Short mmCIF file of C-alpha atoms in Angstrom, two decimals:
data_model
loop_
_atom_site.label_atom_id
_atom_site.label_comp_id
_atom_site.label_asym_id
_atom_site.label_seq_id
_atom_site.Cartn_x
_atom_site.Cartn_y
_atom_site.Cartn_z
CA UNK R 1 0.00 0.00 0.00
CA UNK R 2 2.75 2.38 0.85
CA UNK R 3 4.51 1.49 -2.39
CA UNK R 4 1.39 2.34 -4.39
CA UNK R 5 1.00 5.64 -2.55
CA UNK R 6 4.62 6.50 -3.12
CA UNK R 7 4.33 5.62 -6.80
CA UNK R 8 1.27 7.85 -7.16
CA UNK R 9 3.15 10.71 -5.48
CA UNK R 10 5.97 10.36 -7.97
CA UNK R 11 3.50 10.38 -10.87
CA UNK R 12 1.79 13.49 -9.49
CA UNK R 13 5.13 15.23 -9.07
CA UNK R 14 6.20 14.33 -12.59
CA UNK R 15 2.90 15.56 -14.01
CA UNK R 16 3.19 18.82 -12.07
CA UNK R 17 6.74 19.34 -13.31
CA UNK R 18 5.66 18.65 -16.88
CA UNK R 19 2.78 21.12 -16.67
CA UNK R 20 4.85 23.76 -14.90
CA UNK R 21 8.02 23.63 -17.02
CA UNK R 22 6.73 25.72 -19.96
CA UNK R 23 5.96 28.58 -17.59
CA UNK R 24 9.59 28.71 -16.55
CA UNK R 25 11.14 28.06 -19.96
CA UNK R 26 12.80 30.98 -21.68
CA UNK R 27 10.92 32.47 -24.63
CA UNK R 28 13.61 32.88 -27.28
CA UNK R 29 11.32 34.77 -29.64
CA UNK R 30 10.36 37.25 -26.90
CA UNK R 31 14.03 37.76 -26.01
CA UNK R 32 14.88 38.57 -29.62
CA UNK R 33 11.87 40.88 -30.02
CA UNK R 34 12.96 42.91 -27.00
CA UNK R 35 16.61 42.80 -27.98
CA UNK R 36 15.74 44.20 -31.43
CA UNK R 37 13.47 46.84 -29.91
CA UNK R 38 16.42 48.00 -27.82
CA UNK R 39 18.92 47.73 -30.67
CA UNK R 40 16.62 49.90 -32.81
CA UNK R 41 17.60 52.87 -30.63
CA UNK R 42 21.12 52.47 -32.01
CA UNK R 43 19.91 51.96 -35.57
CA UNK R 44 20.75 48.26 -35.62
CA UNK R 45 18.63 45.16 -36.19
CA UNK R 46 19.42 41.47 -35.69
CA UNK R 47 18.08 38.88 -38.11
CA UNK R 48 18.29 35.10 -37.72
CA UNK R 49 16.98 31.91 -39.32
CA UNK R 50 16.32 29.99 -36.10
CA UNK R 51 16.35 30.44 -32.32
CA UNK R 52 16.75 27.47 -29.96
CA UNK R 53 16.47 27.39 -26.16
CA UNK R 54 18.21 24.83 -23.94
CA UNK R 55 17.87 25.71 -20.27
CA UNK R 56 19.54 29.11 -19.81
CA UNK R 57 21.27 28.95 -23.19
CA UNK R 58 19.77 30.58 -26.29
CA UNK R 59 21.33 29.82 -29.67
CA UNK R 60 20.75 31.87 -32.82
CA UNK R 61 21.50 30.40 -36.23
CA UNK R 62 22.03 32.29 -39.48
CA UNK R 63 22.49 35.52 -37.52
CA UNK R 64 22.91 38.82 -39.37
CA UNK R 65 23.50 42.33 -38.08
CA UNK R 66 22.24 45.26 -40.14
CA UNK R 67 22.90 48.92 -39.39
CA UNK R 68 20.87 51.86 -40.63
CA UNK R 69 22.38 53.37 -43.76
CA UNK R 70 24.13 50.19 -44.88
CA UNK R 71 22.96 47.89 -47.67
CA UNK R 72 24.86 44.75 -46.74
CA UNK R 73 24.29 43.03 -43.37
CA UNK R 74 27.17 41.58 -41.38
CA UNK R 75 26.89 37.80 -41.24
CA UNK R 76 27.57 36.48 -37.73
CA UNK R 77 26.61 32.83 -38.20
CA UNK R 78 25.82 31.03 -34.92
CA UNK R 79 25.54 33.22 -31.81
CA UNK R 80 25.36 31.60 -28.36
CA UNK R 81 23.83 33.37 -25.36
CA UNK R 82 24.68 31.75 -22.03
CA UNK R 83 23.31 32.45 -18.58
CA UNK R 84 20.09 34.00 -19.87
CA UNK R 85 17.55 34.93 -17.19
CA UNK R 86 14.34 36.93 -17.00
CA UNK R 87 14.73 39.87 -14.64
CA UNK R 88 11.18 40.11 -13.30
CA UNK R 89 10.30 43.27 -15.23
CA UNK R 90 9.90 41.54 -18.57
CA UNK R 91 13.53 42.08 -19.47
CA UNK R 92 16.52 39.76 -19.62
CA UNK R 93 20.09 39.53 -18.36
CA UNK R 94 22.69 37.57 -20.31
CA UNK R 95 26.00 36.53 -18.79
CA UNK R 96 27.81 36.06 -22.10
CA UNK R 97 27.03 36.38 -25.79
CA UNK R 98 29.61 34.41 -27.74
CA UNK R 99 30.29 34.70 -31.45
CA UNK R 100 31.87 32.33 -33.93
CA UNK R 101 35.57 32.79 -34.62
CA UNK R 102 36.20 34.82 -37.75
CA UNK R 103 38.34 33.37 -40.53
CA UNK R 104 37.73 35.15 -43.82
CA UNK R 105 39.94 34.84 -46.90
CA UNK R 106 39.67 37.16 -49.89
CA UNK R 107 42.16 37.07 -52.74
CA UNK R 108 45.49 36.47 -50.97
CA UNK R 109 44.55 38.01 -47.61
CA UNK R 110 43.07 36.32 -44.54
CA UNK R 111 41.52 37.95 -41.47
CA UNK R 112 41.03 35.90 -38.31
CA UNK R 113 39.65 36.78 -34.88
CA UNK R 114 38.96 34.54 -31.89
CA UNK R 115 37.05 34.63 -28.59
CA UNK R 116 34.60 37.38 -29.56
CA UNK R 117 32.13 38.06 -26.74
CA UNK R 118 29.83 40.50 -24.96
CA UNK R 119 29.55 40.12 -21.18
CA UNK R 120 26.97 41.30 -18.66
CA UNK R 121 24.31 42.16 -21.23
CA UNK R 122 21.03 43.74 -20.07
CA UNK R 123 17.94 43.77 -22.33
CA UNK R 124 15.19 46.02 -20.87
CA UNK R 125 11.65 44.69 -20.84
CA UNK R 126 10.24 48.06 -21.82
CA UNK R 127 11.80 50.88 -23.78
CA UNK R 128 11.79 54.08 -21.72
CA UNK R 129 12.69 56.97 -24.10
CA UNK R 130 15.35 59.36 -22.86
CA UNK R 131 16.83 56.89 -20.35
CA UNK R 132 19.40 54.11 -20.34
CA UNK R 133 16.43 51.72 -20.41
CA UNK R 134 16.19 52.49 -24.12
CA UNK R 135 19.66 51.11 -24.83
CA UNK R 136 21.16 47.64 -24.98
CA UNK R 137 23.67 47.72 -22.16
CA UNK R 138 26.68 45.51 -21.55
CA UNK R 139 29.51 45.54 -19.05
CA UNK R 140 32.31 44.53 -21.38
CA UNK R 141 33.15 43.43 -24.90
CA UNK R 142 36.26 41.45 -25.71
CA UNK R 143 38.16 39.68 -28.44
CA UNK R 144 41.16 37.38 -28.33
CA UNK R 145 43.95 37.28 -30.89
CA UNK R 146 43.28 39.08 -34.17
CA UNK R 147 45.50 38.50 -37.19
CA UNK R 148 45.76 39.61 -40.81
CA UNK R 149 47.93 37.69 -43.25
CA UNK R 150 48.80 38.53 -46.84
CA UNK R 151 50.37 36.02 -49.20
CA UNK R 152 50.90 33.69 -46.26
CA UNK R 153 52.73 36.28 -44.14
CA UNK R 154 51.28 37.92 -41.03
CA UNK R 155 51.20 41.68 -41.60
CA UNK R 156 49.05 42.77 -38.65
CA UNK R 157 48.14 41.34 -35.27
CA UNK R 158 47.02 42.19 -31.77
CA UNK R 159 46.74 39.98 -28.71
CA UNK R 160 43.28 41.21 -27.83
CA UNK R 161 40.94 44.08 -27.30
CA UNK R 162 38.54 44.95 -24.50
CA UNK R 163 35.87 47.58 -23.90
CA UNK R 164 34.26 48.30 -20.52
CA UNK R 165 31.10 50.30 -19.85
CA UNK R 166 29.93 51.45 -16.41
CA UNK R 167 26.68 53.18 -15.50
CA UNK R 168 27.06 56.44 -13.59
CA UNK R 169 25.20 56.94 -10.30
CA UNK R 170 21.44 57.33 -10.77
CA UNK R 171 21.89 56.26 -14.41
CA UNK R 172 23.02 59.80 -15.24
CA UNK R 173 25.23 58.51 -18.03
CA UNK R 174 28.01 56.11 -18.92
CA UNK R 175 31.75 55.83 -18.40
CA UNK R 176 33.74 53.80 -20.89
CA UNK R 177 37.25 52.66 -21.73
CA UNK R 178 38.82 50.45 -24.40
CA UNK R 179 42.23 49.05 -25.29
CA UNK R 180 43.84 47.28 -28.23
CA UNK R 181 46.82 45.40 -26.81
CA UNK R 182 50.12 44.27 -28.32
CA UNK R 183 49.40 45.72 -31.72
CA UNK R 184 52.01 44.79 -34.33
CA UNK R 185 52.26 45.76 -37.98
CA UNK R 186 54.92 44.40 -40.35
CA UNK R 187 55.94 47.23 -42.70
CA UNK R 188 58.40 45.18 -44.74
CA UNK R 189 55.52 44.14 -46.98
CA UNK R 190 54.83 47.70 -48.13
CA UNK R 191 54.94 47.57 -51.91
CA UNK R 192 55.16 51.24 -52.87
CA UNK R 193 58.87 51.81 -53.72
CA UNK R 194 59.02 55.38 -52.38
CA UNK R 195 57.30 54.49 -49.11
CA UNK R 196 59.45 51.38 -48.72
CA UNK R 197 62.62 53.39 -49.27
CA UNK R 198 61.51 56.02 -46.74
CA UNK R 199 60.72 53.39 -44.09
CA UNK R 200 64.09 51.71 -44.65
CA UNK R 201 65.96 54.99 -44.24
CA UNK R 202 64.00 55.76 -41.08
CA UNK R 203 64.84 52.30 -39.78
CA UNK R 204 61.18 51.46 -39.23
CA UNK R 205 60.39 47.86 -40.13
CA UNK R 206 57.56 47.25 -37.67
CA UNK R 207 55.07 49.14 -35.55
CA UNK R 208 54.54 47.90 -32.00
CA UNK R 209 52.28 49.45 -29.42
CA UNK R 210 48.73 49.86 -28.22
CA UNK R 211 45.64 51.99 -28.72
CA UNK R 212 43.62 53.12 -25.70
CA UNK R 213 40.51 55.19 -25.16
CA UNK R 214 38.54 56.45 -22.14
CA UNK R 215 35.71 58.88 -21.60
CA UNK R 216 32.14 59.43 -20.48
CA UNK R 217 28.73 60.44 -21.77
CA UNK R 218 26.15 62.42 -19.79
CA UNK R 219 22.58 61.52 -20.67
CA UNK R 220 20.76 64.81 -19.95
CA UNK R 221 23.20 67.27 -21.55
CA UNK R 222 24.42 64.87 -24.20
CA UNK R 223 27.98 65.82 -23.26
CA UNK R 224 30.39 63.33 -24.78
CA UNK R 225 33.90 63.64 -23.37
CA UNK R 226 36.78 61.63 -24.78
CA UNK R 227 39.46 62.05 -22.14
CA UNK R 228 41.93 59.83 -23.96
CA UNK R 229 42.22 58.45 -27.46
CA UNK R 230 45.86 57.49 -27.68
CA UNK R 231 48.11 55.76 -30.18
CA UNK R 232 51.31 54.76 -28.41
CA UNK R 233 54.02 53.11 -30.51
CA UNK R 234 57.51 51.98 -29.58
CA UNK R 235 60.31 54.21 -30.94
CA UNK R 236 57.68 56.49 -32.53
CA UNK R 237 55.75 58.35 -29.88
CA UNK R 238 52.35 58.82 -28.29
CA UNK R 239 49.64 60.74 -30.13
CA UNK R 240 46.65 61.59 -27.94
CA UNK R 241 43.34 63.25 -28.76
CA UNK R 242 40.98 64.71 -26.16
CA UNK R 243 37.60 66.11 -27.14
CA UNK R 244 34.35 67.18 -25.49
CA UNK R 245 31.12 68.49 -26.95
CA UNK R 246 27.51 68.69 -25.75
CA UNK R 247 24.15 68.08 -27.40
CA UNK R 248 24.76 64.45 -28.35
CA UNK R 249 21.50 63.37 -26.72
CA UNK R 250 19.31 60.36 -27.39
CA UNK R 251 16.98 62.67 -29.36
CA UNK R 252 19.94 63.78 -31.47
CA UNK R 253 20.86 60.15 -32.15
CA UNK R 254 17.23 59.31 -33.02
CA UNK R 255 16.97 62.23 -35.47
CA UNK R 256 20.25 61.21 -37.09
CA UNK R 257 19.00 57.66 -37.54
CA UNK R 258 15.74 58.88 -39.04
CA UNK R 259 17.68 60.98 -41.54
CA UNK R 260 19.73 57.90 -42.46
CA UNK R 261 16.58 55.80 -42.88
CA UNK R 262 14.98 58.44 -45.11
CA UNK R 263 18.10 58.58 -47.27
CA UNK R 264 18.24 54.78 -47.47
CA UNK R 265 14.57 54.60 -48.54
CA UNK R 266 14.93 57.25 -51.27
CA UNK R 267 15.69 55.54 -54.62
CA UNK R 268 17.07 58.81 -56.01
CA UNK R 269 20.56 58.68 -54.46
CA UNK R 270 21.56 62.19 -55.56
CA UNK R 271 18.43 63.62 -53.97
CA UNK R 272 18.92 61.41 -50.91
CA UNK R 273 22.50 62.63 -50.42
CA UNK R 274 21.43 66.25 -50.74
CA UNK R 275 18.67 65.76 -48.17
CA UNK R 276 21.09 63.96 -45.89
CA UNK R 277 23.54 66.86 -46.11
CA UNK R 278 20.85 69.36 -45.18
CA UNK R 279 19.66 67.17 -42.29
CA UNK R 280 23.18 66.82 -40.93
CA UNK R 281 23.77 70.56 -41.17
CA UNK R 282 20.67 71.06 -39.06
CA UNK R 283 21.70 68.46 -36.53
CA UNK R 284 25.23 69.80 -36.16
CA UNK R 285 23.75 73.14 -35.11
CA UNK R 286 22.40 71.44 -32.00
CA UNK R 287 25.91 70.66 -30.78
CA UNK R 288 28.15 72.76 -28.55
CA UNK R 289 31.95 72.68 -28.49
CA UNK R 290 33.50 72.36 -25.03
CA UNK R 291 37.20 71.72 -25.59
CA UNK R 292 39.76 69.75 -27.55
CA UNK R 293 43.44 68.91 -27.30
CA UNK R 294 45.84 67.05 -29.55
CA UNK R 295 49.29 66.25 -28.20
CA UNK R 296 52.34 64.28 -29.24
CA UNK R 297 55.08 62.90 -26.99
CA UNK R 298 58.18 62.00 -28.97
CA UNK R 299 59.97 58.66 -28.66
CA UNK R 300 62.81 59.33 -31.14
CA UNK R 301 60.85 59.62 -34.40
CA UNK R 302 61.39 63.39 -34.72
CA UNK R 303 65.17 63.15 -34.93
CA UNK R 304 64.86 60.31 -37.46
CA UNK R 305 62.54 62.42 -39.60
CA UNK R 306 64.85 65.43 -39.43
CA UNK R 307 67.84 63.30 -40.37
CA UNK R 308 65.93 61.76 -43.28
CA UNK R 309 64.59 65.12 -44.53
CA UNK R 310 68.06 66.61 -44.18
CA UNK R 311 69.66 63.79 -46.16
CA UNK R 312 67.23 64.45 -48.99
CA UNK R 313 68.43 68.07 -49.05
CA UNK R 314 72.09 67.28 -48.54
CA UNK R 315 72.26 68.69 -44.99
CA UNK R 316 72.35 67.27 -41.46
CA UNK R 317 69.32 66.79 -39.25
CA UNK R 318 70.35 69.73 -37.05
CA UNK R 319 70.69 71.98 -40.08
CA UNK R 320 67.28 70.84 -41.27
CA UNK R 321 65.81 71.80 -37.89
CA UNK R 322 67.30 75.29 -38.17
CA UNK R 323 65.88 75.66 -41.68
CA UNK R 324 62.42 74.72 -40.44
CA UNK R 325 62.63 77.34 -37.70
CA UNK R 326 63.04 79.96 -40.40
CA UNK R 327 60.37 78.52 -42.71
CA UNK R 328 57.57 78.09 -40.18
CA UNK R 329 56.91 81.84 -39.58
CA UNK R 330 56.78 82.41 -43.34
CA UNK R 331 54.44 79.47 -43.89
CA UNK R 332 51.96 80.52 -41.22
CA UNK R 333 52.05 84.26 -41.92
CA UNK R 334 49.20 83.87 -44.40
CA UNK R 335 46.90 82.81 -41.56
CA UNK R 336 46.70 86.46 -40.49
CA UNK R 337 46.46 85.42 -36.84
CA UNK R 338 49.34 87.25 -35.12
CA UNK R 339 48.85 85.83 -31.61
CA UNK R 340 48.56 82.25 -32.82
CA UNK R 341 51.46 82.69 -35.26
CA UNK R 342 53.76 83.76 -32.44
CA UNK R 343 52.68 80.80 -30.29
CA UNK R 344 53.25 78.34 -33.12
CA UNK R 345 56.69 79.75 -33.93
CA UNK R 346 57.78 79.67 -30.29
CA UNK R 347 56.46 76.13 -29.75
CA UNK R 348 58.08 74.79 -32.94
CA UNK R 349 61.43 76.36 -32.03
CA UNK R 350 61.30 74.87 -28.52
CA UNK R 351 60.31 71.44 -29.83
CA UNK R 352 62.94 71.30 -32.58
CA UNK R 353 65.69 72.28 -30.13
CA UNK R 354 64.73 69.39 -27.83
CA UNK R 355 61.95 67.15 -29.13
CA UNK R 356 59.87 66.08 -26.15
CA UNK R 357 56.25 67.05 -26.62
CA UNK R 358 54.01 69.48 -28.45
CA UNK R 359 50.37 70.29 -27.76
CA UNK R 360 47.57 72.21 -29.46
CA UNK R 361 44.63 73.03 -27.21
CA UNK R 362 41.25 74.69 -27.72
CA UNK R 363 39.82 75.75 -24.36
CA UNK R 364 37.14 78.46 -24.72
CA UNK R 365 36.10 80.25 -21.53
CA UNK R 366 32.53 79.14 -22.17
CA UNK R 367 31.22 76.33 -24.40
CA UNK R 368 30.73 77.55 -27.98
CA UNK R 369 27.68 76.56 -30.07
CA UNK R 370 28.66 75.01 -33.40
CA UNK R 371 26.68 77.64 -35.40
CA UNK R 372 28.93 80.32 -33.90
CA UNK R 373 32.03 78.40 -34.98
CA UNK R 374 30.62 77.91 -38.48
CA UNK R 375 29.74 81.62 -38.70
CA UNK R 376 33.24 82.65 -37.64
CA UNK R 377 34.81 80.24 -40.13
CA UNK R 378 32.79 81.70 -43.01
CA UNK R 379 32.79 85.37 -42.03
CA UNK R 380 35.99 86.00 -40.08
CA UNK R 381 38.28 82.94 -40.01
CA UNK R 382 41.06 84.92 -38.35
CA UNK R 383 38.92 85.09 -35.19
CA UNK R 384 38.72 81.29 -34.78
CA UNK R 385 41.67 81.08 -32.33
CA UNK R 386 39.99 83.66 -30.07
CA UNK R 387 36.56 82.03 -30.35
CA UNK R 388 37.93 78.59 -29.41
CA UNK R 389 40.71 79.71 -27.09
CA UNK R 390 43.48 78.02 -29.09
CA UNK R 391 46.97 77.73 -27.63
CA UNK R 392 50.12 75.94 -28.85
CA UNK R 393 52.86 74.84 -26.43
CA UNK R 394 55.89 72.56 -26.40
CA UNK R 395 57.82 70.56 -23.79
CA UNK R 396 55.45 71.41 -20.96
#
């Protein structure tokens, strides 16, 4: 009797589990609908031939990524989402989205990339315009080794790249950083005779270094600040760009995407391009310039360039530097910007005497609307340095 009762209990439990399991199973179609609704904010759509769910893993087959304004989608093949969970608000969290390794050969060149992934992905259940809940968020994106070969010889590689995104307090915006590590480029394969000869005389056979970027974006003001965008190469130097402007809001992005869609839908490409140009001119007027800086820290390339340029003229590198000191004031005199001309001349002289660093900055006292910059450029270009607060310095 007890055995029969126990058996019935097992049957009841199995039946209950069978009836209940669909309620807890992930809905792959719903996930993709919400993912595409979020991606649409960025002007991107994801297409696929099949979606399969196995526990907390969702697999897409025949996946394609299409961006607004492009005719040809990017084929991604099989995409695997692991650690997928519903968040209780109709949205989803995904631990990792993994992509197939890339190995594409065209003519005599092959591009390969491994370990492509997005981590900590959040898909909102409901789009809330003007907030981060209208964007597909992720904590990091990464890739393993990337390589380019030509005629069987590796001409470019990097050990990996990584991007990190962090939400600001109260979802006021985002902070981001990215790095391309151990970048290497083989320049011995350059085919142009003149360029090859120049590189040989400069003693540059390879480029080795890294590219890094960091910044933040404020949601309300649309202020996008790139605090670092640096190219740092061994025995060359470090070139860094810093830039900040406001007005790059979600509404701005939406209007830009709509202009792209309208141009894409117009069969008359000449008319579409003209309309696009007008739309972009209007959009640019919504932006405000905050500041910008471009700087270069020398790592021996300047002396090599002076020596090379001097050898072409039959003089030494030091003599070439002295010649440039005399030429620069003459070359920039036509700018008709006395204050800036003096700064440039002084900075160039200082740098050529002892190449360490040189920097051009634009730091206006107050942010400058882009229409004001455009007006100055067309009506009184000589006032641009004053409008933007331009300064040029060296070895500081």
